Amino acid sequence: VTGLPKGGTVTYENNEQINAGTYKVTATVSQENYNDKILTADLVINKAEAIVTADATQTFTYDGTVRNVAATLNHPETGLAYVPQQGYTNAGTYPVSISSEETDNYLSASKEVSLVIENAEIEGVTFEGGIFTYDGTTKSISIAGLPEGASVTYENNEQINAGTYTVTATVSQENYNNKILTADLVINKAEAVITADATQT
């Protein structure tokens, strides 16, 4: 009530509300020598805005574990829903829709984010050169420490003739960047042996 006369008092019914809604409030104004004056008015509390806070792009490096989208909601009246799901394991870019439903006191909200899991680097692989002597058979060198589930392809390997060959090894594995290594395959010339009796008569 505004404009309350001097000496007047007021009592309220259905006032002082917290939750969203429309409330009919009754005010009774009393003053000695006057009839009570009863007034009504609407107290309207609109629903608050729900805010989903999350980085638009969330980037991780593959490590074999589930990586989850991180998000928070500015109120406790409901939880967040993730579509198609919150977490992924394999490398890739995943669009995730985050949303919260409308509640008693908050509006609904949604946000689109990208969960990016980058390829990891292959570790522990070595590729060392080899030195051989020509003997007419195929010579080759190979990767050491190849991880389980990885594969390797070679270029310029498996040589027969004498020479120095630069061999390229490409190690591939799902969820990892290809690792490219080079090493020298060296085939030395064989010793030529002339066989003959020193004295022939």
Tab-separated table of C-alpha atoms in Angstrom:
chain	number	residue	atom	x	y	z
A	1	VAL	CA	0.000	0.000	0.000
A	2	THR	CA	1.126	3.533	-0.739
A	3	GLY	CA	-0.379	6.750	0.616
A	4	LEU	CA	-1.156	5.244	4.000
A	5	PRO	CA	-2.790	7.971	6.152
A	6	LYS	CA	-1.134	9.128	9.339
A	7	GLY	CA	-2.232	6.796	12.115
A	8	GLY	CA	-3.367	4.134	9.688
A	9	THR	CA	-2.164	0.531	9.758
A	10	VAL	CA	-2.205	-2.168	7.118
A	11	THR	CA	-2.275	-5.930	7.231
A	12	TYR	CA	-1.627	-8.209	4.248
A	13	GLU	CA	-2.860	-11.620	3.281
A	14	ASN	CA	-0.979	-13.818	0.772
A	15	ASN	CA	1.918	-11.360	0.513
A	16	GLU	CA	5.659	-12.112	0.790
A	17	GLN	CA	6.039	-14.863	-1.789
A	18	ILE	CA	9.209	-16.505	-3.075
A	19	ASN	CA	8.311	-18.844	-5.913
A	20	ALA	CA	7.272	-17.858	-9.401
A	21	GLY	CA	3.551	-17.381	-9.894
A	22	THR	CA	0.672	-14.889	-9.686
A	23	TYR	CA	-0.631	-14.250	-6.192
A	24	LYS	CA	-3.773	-12.301	-5.213
A	25	VAL	CA	-2.734	-10.148	-2.244
A	26	THR	CA	-5.298	-8.558	0.068
A	27	ALA	CA	-4.405	-5.396	1.998
A	28	THR	CA	-6.642	-4.264	4.846
A	29	VAL	CA	-6.127	-0.639	5.879
A	30	SER	CA	-7.381	0.268	9.360
A	31	GLN	CA	-7.631	3.616	11.127
A	32	GLU	CA	-9.533	4.756	14.188
A	33	ASN	CA	-12.880	6.364	13.296
A	34	TYR	CA	-12.715	4.978	9.747
A	35	ASN	CA	-14.167	1.920	8.103
A	36	ASP	CA	-11.546	-0.612	7.098
A	37	LYS	CA	-10.489	-0.305	3.482
A	38	ILE	CA	-9.836	-3.571	1.697
A	39	LEU	CA	-7.705	-3.552	-1.444
A	40	THR	CA	-6.465	-6.330	-3.675
A	41	ALA	CA	-3.602	-6.482	-6.168
A	42	ASP	CA	-1.596	-9.092	-8.017
A	43	LEU	CA	1.919	-9.957	-6.963
A	44	VAL	CA	3.565	-11.492	-10.050
A	45	ILE	CA	6.896	-13.294	-9.837
A	46	ASN	CA	8.087	-14.319	-13.301
A	47	LYS	CA	10.226	-17.378	-13.825
A	48	ALA	CA	13.948	-16.646	-13.821
A	49	GLU	CA	16.198	-17.286	-16.800
A	50	ALA	CA	17.981	-20.614	-16.725
A	51	ILE	CA	21.605	-20.338	-17.863
A	52	VAL	CA	23.675	-23.253	-19.121
A	53	THR	CA	27.372	-22.405	-18.833
A	54	ALA	CA	29.742	-24.405	-21.033
A	55	ASP	CA	32.638	-23.726	-23.387
A	56	ALA	CA	31.422	-23.895	-26.994
A	57	THR	CA	34.355	-26.144	-27.954
A	58	GLN	CA	35.882	-28.525	-25.432
A	59	THR	CA	39.091	-30.206	-26.548
A	60	PHE	CA	40.841	-33.267	-25.152
A	61	THR	CA	43.575	-35.657	-26.301
A	62	TYR	CA	42.717	-39.329	-26.689
A	63	ASP	CA	43.887	-41.469	-23.768
A	64	GLY	CA	41.452	-44.380	-23.841
A	65	THR	CA	39.131	-42.948	-21.185
A	66	VAL	CA	35.686	-41.385	-21.556
A	67	ARG	CA	35.861	-37.623	-22.026
A	68	ASN	CA	32.764	-35.750	-20.846
A	69	VAL	CA	31.330	-32.382	-21.803
A	70	ALA	CA	31.568	-30.032	-18.809
A	71	ALA	CA	28.584	-27.780	-18.148
A	72	THR	CA	26.820	-26.126	-15.222
A	73	LEU	CA	23.308	-24.843	-14.607
A	74	ASN	CA	22.567	-21.748	-12.522
A	75	HIS	CA	19.892	-23.382	-10.390
A	76	PRO	CA	19.273	-26.674	-8.552
A	77	GLU	CA	15.675	-27.382	-9.576
A	78	THR	CA	16.587	-29.789	-12.368
A	79	GLY	CA	19.588	-31.416	-13.990
A	80	LEU	CA	21.163	-31.156	-17.407
A	81	ALA	CA	20.380	-33.495	-20.290
A	82	TYR	CA	22.949	-34.326	-22.979
A	83	VAL	CA	21.951	-35.437	-26.482
A	84	PRO	CA	23.026	-37.788	-27.952
A	85	GLN	CA	25.265	-38.338	-24.903
A	86	GLN	CA	27.668	-36.535	-22.589
A	87	GLY	CA	30.898	-38.466	-23.067
A	88	TYR	CA	32.934	-40.117	-25.792
A	89	THR	CA	36.152	-42.146	-25.916
A	90	ASN	CA	37.419	-42.306	-29.497
A	91	ALA	CA	39.048	-39.431	-31.339
A	92	GLY	CA	36.647	-37.266	-33.303
A	93	THR	CA	34.420	-34.183	-33.179
A	94	TYR	CA	31.071	-34.737	-31.501
A	95	PRO	CA	28.198	-32.206	-31.429
A	96	VAL	CA	26.382	-32.324	-28.095
A	97	SER	CA	23.130	-30.543	-27.228
A	98	ILE	CA	22.834	-29.580	-23.546
A	99	SER	CA	19.430	-28.658	-22.148
A	100	SER	CA	17.452	-28.137	-18.960
A	101	GLU	CA	13.685	-28.439	-18.738
A	102	GLU	CA	11.385	-25.718	-17.448
A	103	THR	CA	10.758	-25.913	-13.697
A	104	ASP	CA	8.538	-24.193	-11.153
A	105	ASN	CA	10.781	-21.140	-10.980
A	106	TYR	CA	13.056	-21.273	-14.033
A	107	LEU	CA	12.573	-21.250	-17.790
A	108	SER	CA	14.052	-23.945	-20.009
A	109	ALA	CA	17.505	-23.468	-21.531
A	110	SER	CA	19.769	-25.117	-24.076
A	111	LYS	CA	23.246	-24.815	-25.535
A	112	GLU	CA	25.118	-26.466	-28.382
A	113	VAL	CA	28.753	-27.470	-27.850
A	114	SER	CA	31.410	-29.485	-29.664
A	115	LEU	CA	33.398	-32.153	-27.862
A	116	VAL	CA	36.706	-32.610	-29.684
A	117	ILE	CA	38.972	-35.556	-28.912
A	118	GLU	CA	42.245	-35.184	-30.774
A	119	ASN	CA	44.485	-38.020	-31.878
A	120	ALA	CA	47.267	-38.916	-29.463
A	121	GLU	CA	50.898	-39.427	-30.442
A	122	ILE	CA	52.331	-42.924	-30.747
A	123	GLU	CA	55.140	-43.369	-28.231
A	124	GLY	CA	57.844	-45.961	-27.598
A	125	VAL	CA	58.453	-46.875	-31.238
A	126	THR	CA	62.023	-46.982	-32.584
A	127	PHE	CA	63.389	-47.582	-36.067
A	128	GLU	CA	67.073	-48.292	-36.386
A	129	GLY	CA	69.112	-48.892	-39.502
A	130	GLY	CA	70.839	-52.140	-40.334
A	131	ILE	CA	74.103	-53.089	-42.045
A	132	PHE	CA	74.311	-56.275	-44.074
A	133	THR	CA	76.651	-57.861	-46.610
A	134	TYR	CA	75.360	-58.815	-50.003
A	135	ASP	CA	74.630	-62.519	-50.313
A	136	GLY	CA	71.902	-62.589	-52.940
A	137	THR	CA	69.029	-62.694	-50.415
A	138	THR	CA	66.545	-59.987	-49.469
A	139	LYS	CA	67.528	-57.719	-46.567
A	140	SER	CA	65.152	-55.561	-44.545
A	141	ILE	CA	64.905	-53.600	-41.307
A	142	SER	CA	61.910	-53.327	-38.971
A	143	ILE	CA	60.228	-51.242	-36.283
A	144	ALA	CA	60.797	-52.070	-32.603
A	145	GLY	CA	58.278	-51.431	-29.837
A	146	LEU	CA	55.175	-51.543	-32.050
A	147	PRO	CA	52.135	-50.972	-29.766
A	148	GLU	CA	49.368	-53.557	-29.586
A	149	GLY	CA	46.783	-52.834	-32.246
A	150	ALA	CA	49.164	-50.763	-34.386
A	151	SER	CA	50.271	-51.583	-37.919
A	152	VAL	CA	53.295	-50.532	-39.957
A	153	THR	CA	53.972	-50.118	-43.651
A	154	TYR	CA	57.425	-49.759	-45.184
A	155	GLU	CA	58.642	-47.975	-48.279
A	156	ASN	CA	61.945	-48.874	-49.966
A	157	ASN	CA	62.532	-51.850	-47.681
A	158	GLU	CA	63.454	-55.435	-48.693
A	159	GLN	CA	66.462	-54.834	-50.893
A	160	ILE	CA	68.847	-57.349	-52.450
A	161	ASN	CA	71.624	-55.432	-54.172
A	162	ALA	CA	74.455	-53.615	-52.455
A	163	GLY	CA	73.760	-49.976	-51.674
A	164	THR	CA	72.395	-47.565	-49.054
A	165	TYR	CA	68.606	-47.301	-48.985
A	166	THR	CA	66.537	-44.852	-46.943
A	167	VAL	CA	63.565	-46.813	-45.636
A	168	THR	CA	60.387	-45.064	-44.478
A	169	ALA	CA	58.187	-46.721	-41.844
A	170	THR	CA	54.646	-45.421	-41.267
A	171	VAL	CA	53.083	-46.579	-37.999
A	172	SER	CA	49.280	-46.350	-37.856
A	173	GLN	CA	46.875	-46.910	-35.001
A	174	GLU	CA	43.257	-45.946	-34.430
A	175	ASN	CA	42.912	-42.729	-32.372
A	176	TYR	CA	46.588	-41.837	-32.941
A	177	ASN	CA	48.403	-39.661	-35.438
A	178	ASN	CA	50.516	-41.616	-37.913
A	179	LYS	CA	54.150	-41.792	-36.878
A	180	ILE	CA	56.650	-41.603	-39.747
A	181	LEU	CA	60.229	-42.751	-39.165
A	182	THR	CA	63.207	-43.228	-41.474
A	183	ALA	CA	66.372	-45.311	-41.216
A	184	ASP	CA	69.124	-46.515	-43.530
A	185	LEU	CA	69.322	-50.063	-44.852
A	186	VAL	CA	72.937	-50.615	-45.863
A	187	ILE	CA	74.008	-53.621	-47.913
A	188	ASN	CA	77.759	-53.717	-48.283
A	189	LYS	CA	79.378	-55.293	-51.297
A	190	ALA	CA	80.482	-58.869	-50.729
A	191	GLU	CA	84.076	-59.894	-50.981
A	192	ALA	CA	84.944	-61.318	-54.361
A	193	VAL	CA	87.069	-64.460	-54.019
A	194	ILE	CA	89.152	-65.815	-56.865
A	195	THR	CA	89.818	-69.483	-56.380
A	196	ALA	CA	92.832	-70.942	-58.148
A	197	ASP	CA	95.838	-73.098	-57.328
A	198	ALA	CA	98.851	-70.902	-56.872
A	199	THR	CA	100.935	-73.118	-59.100
A	200	GLN	CA	99.410	-74.997	-61.883
A	201	THR	CA	101.586	-77.530	-63.781
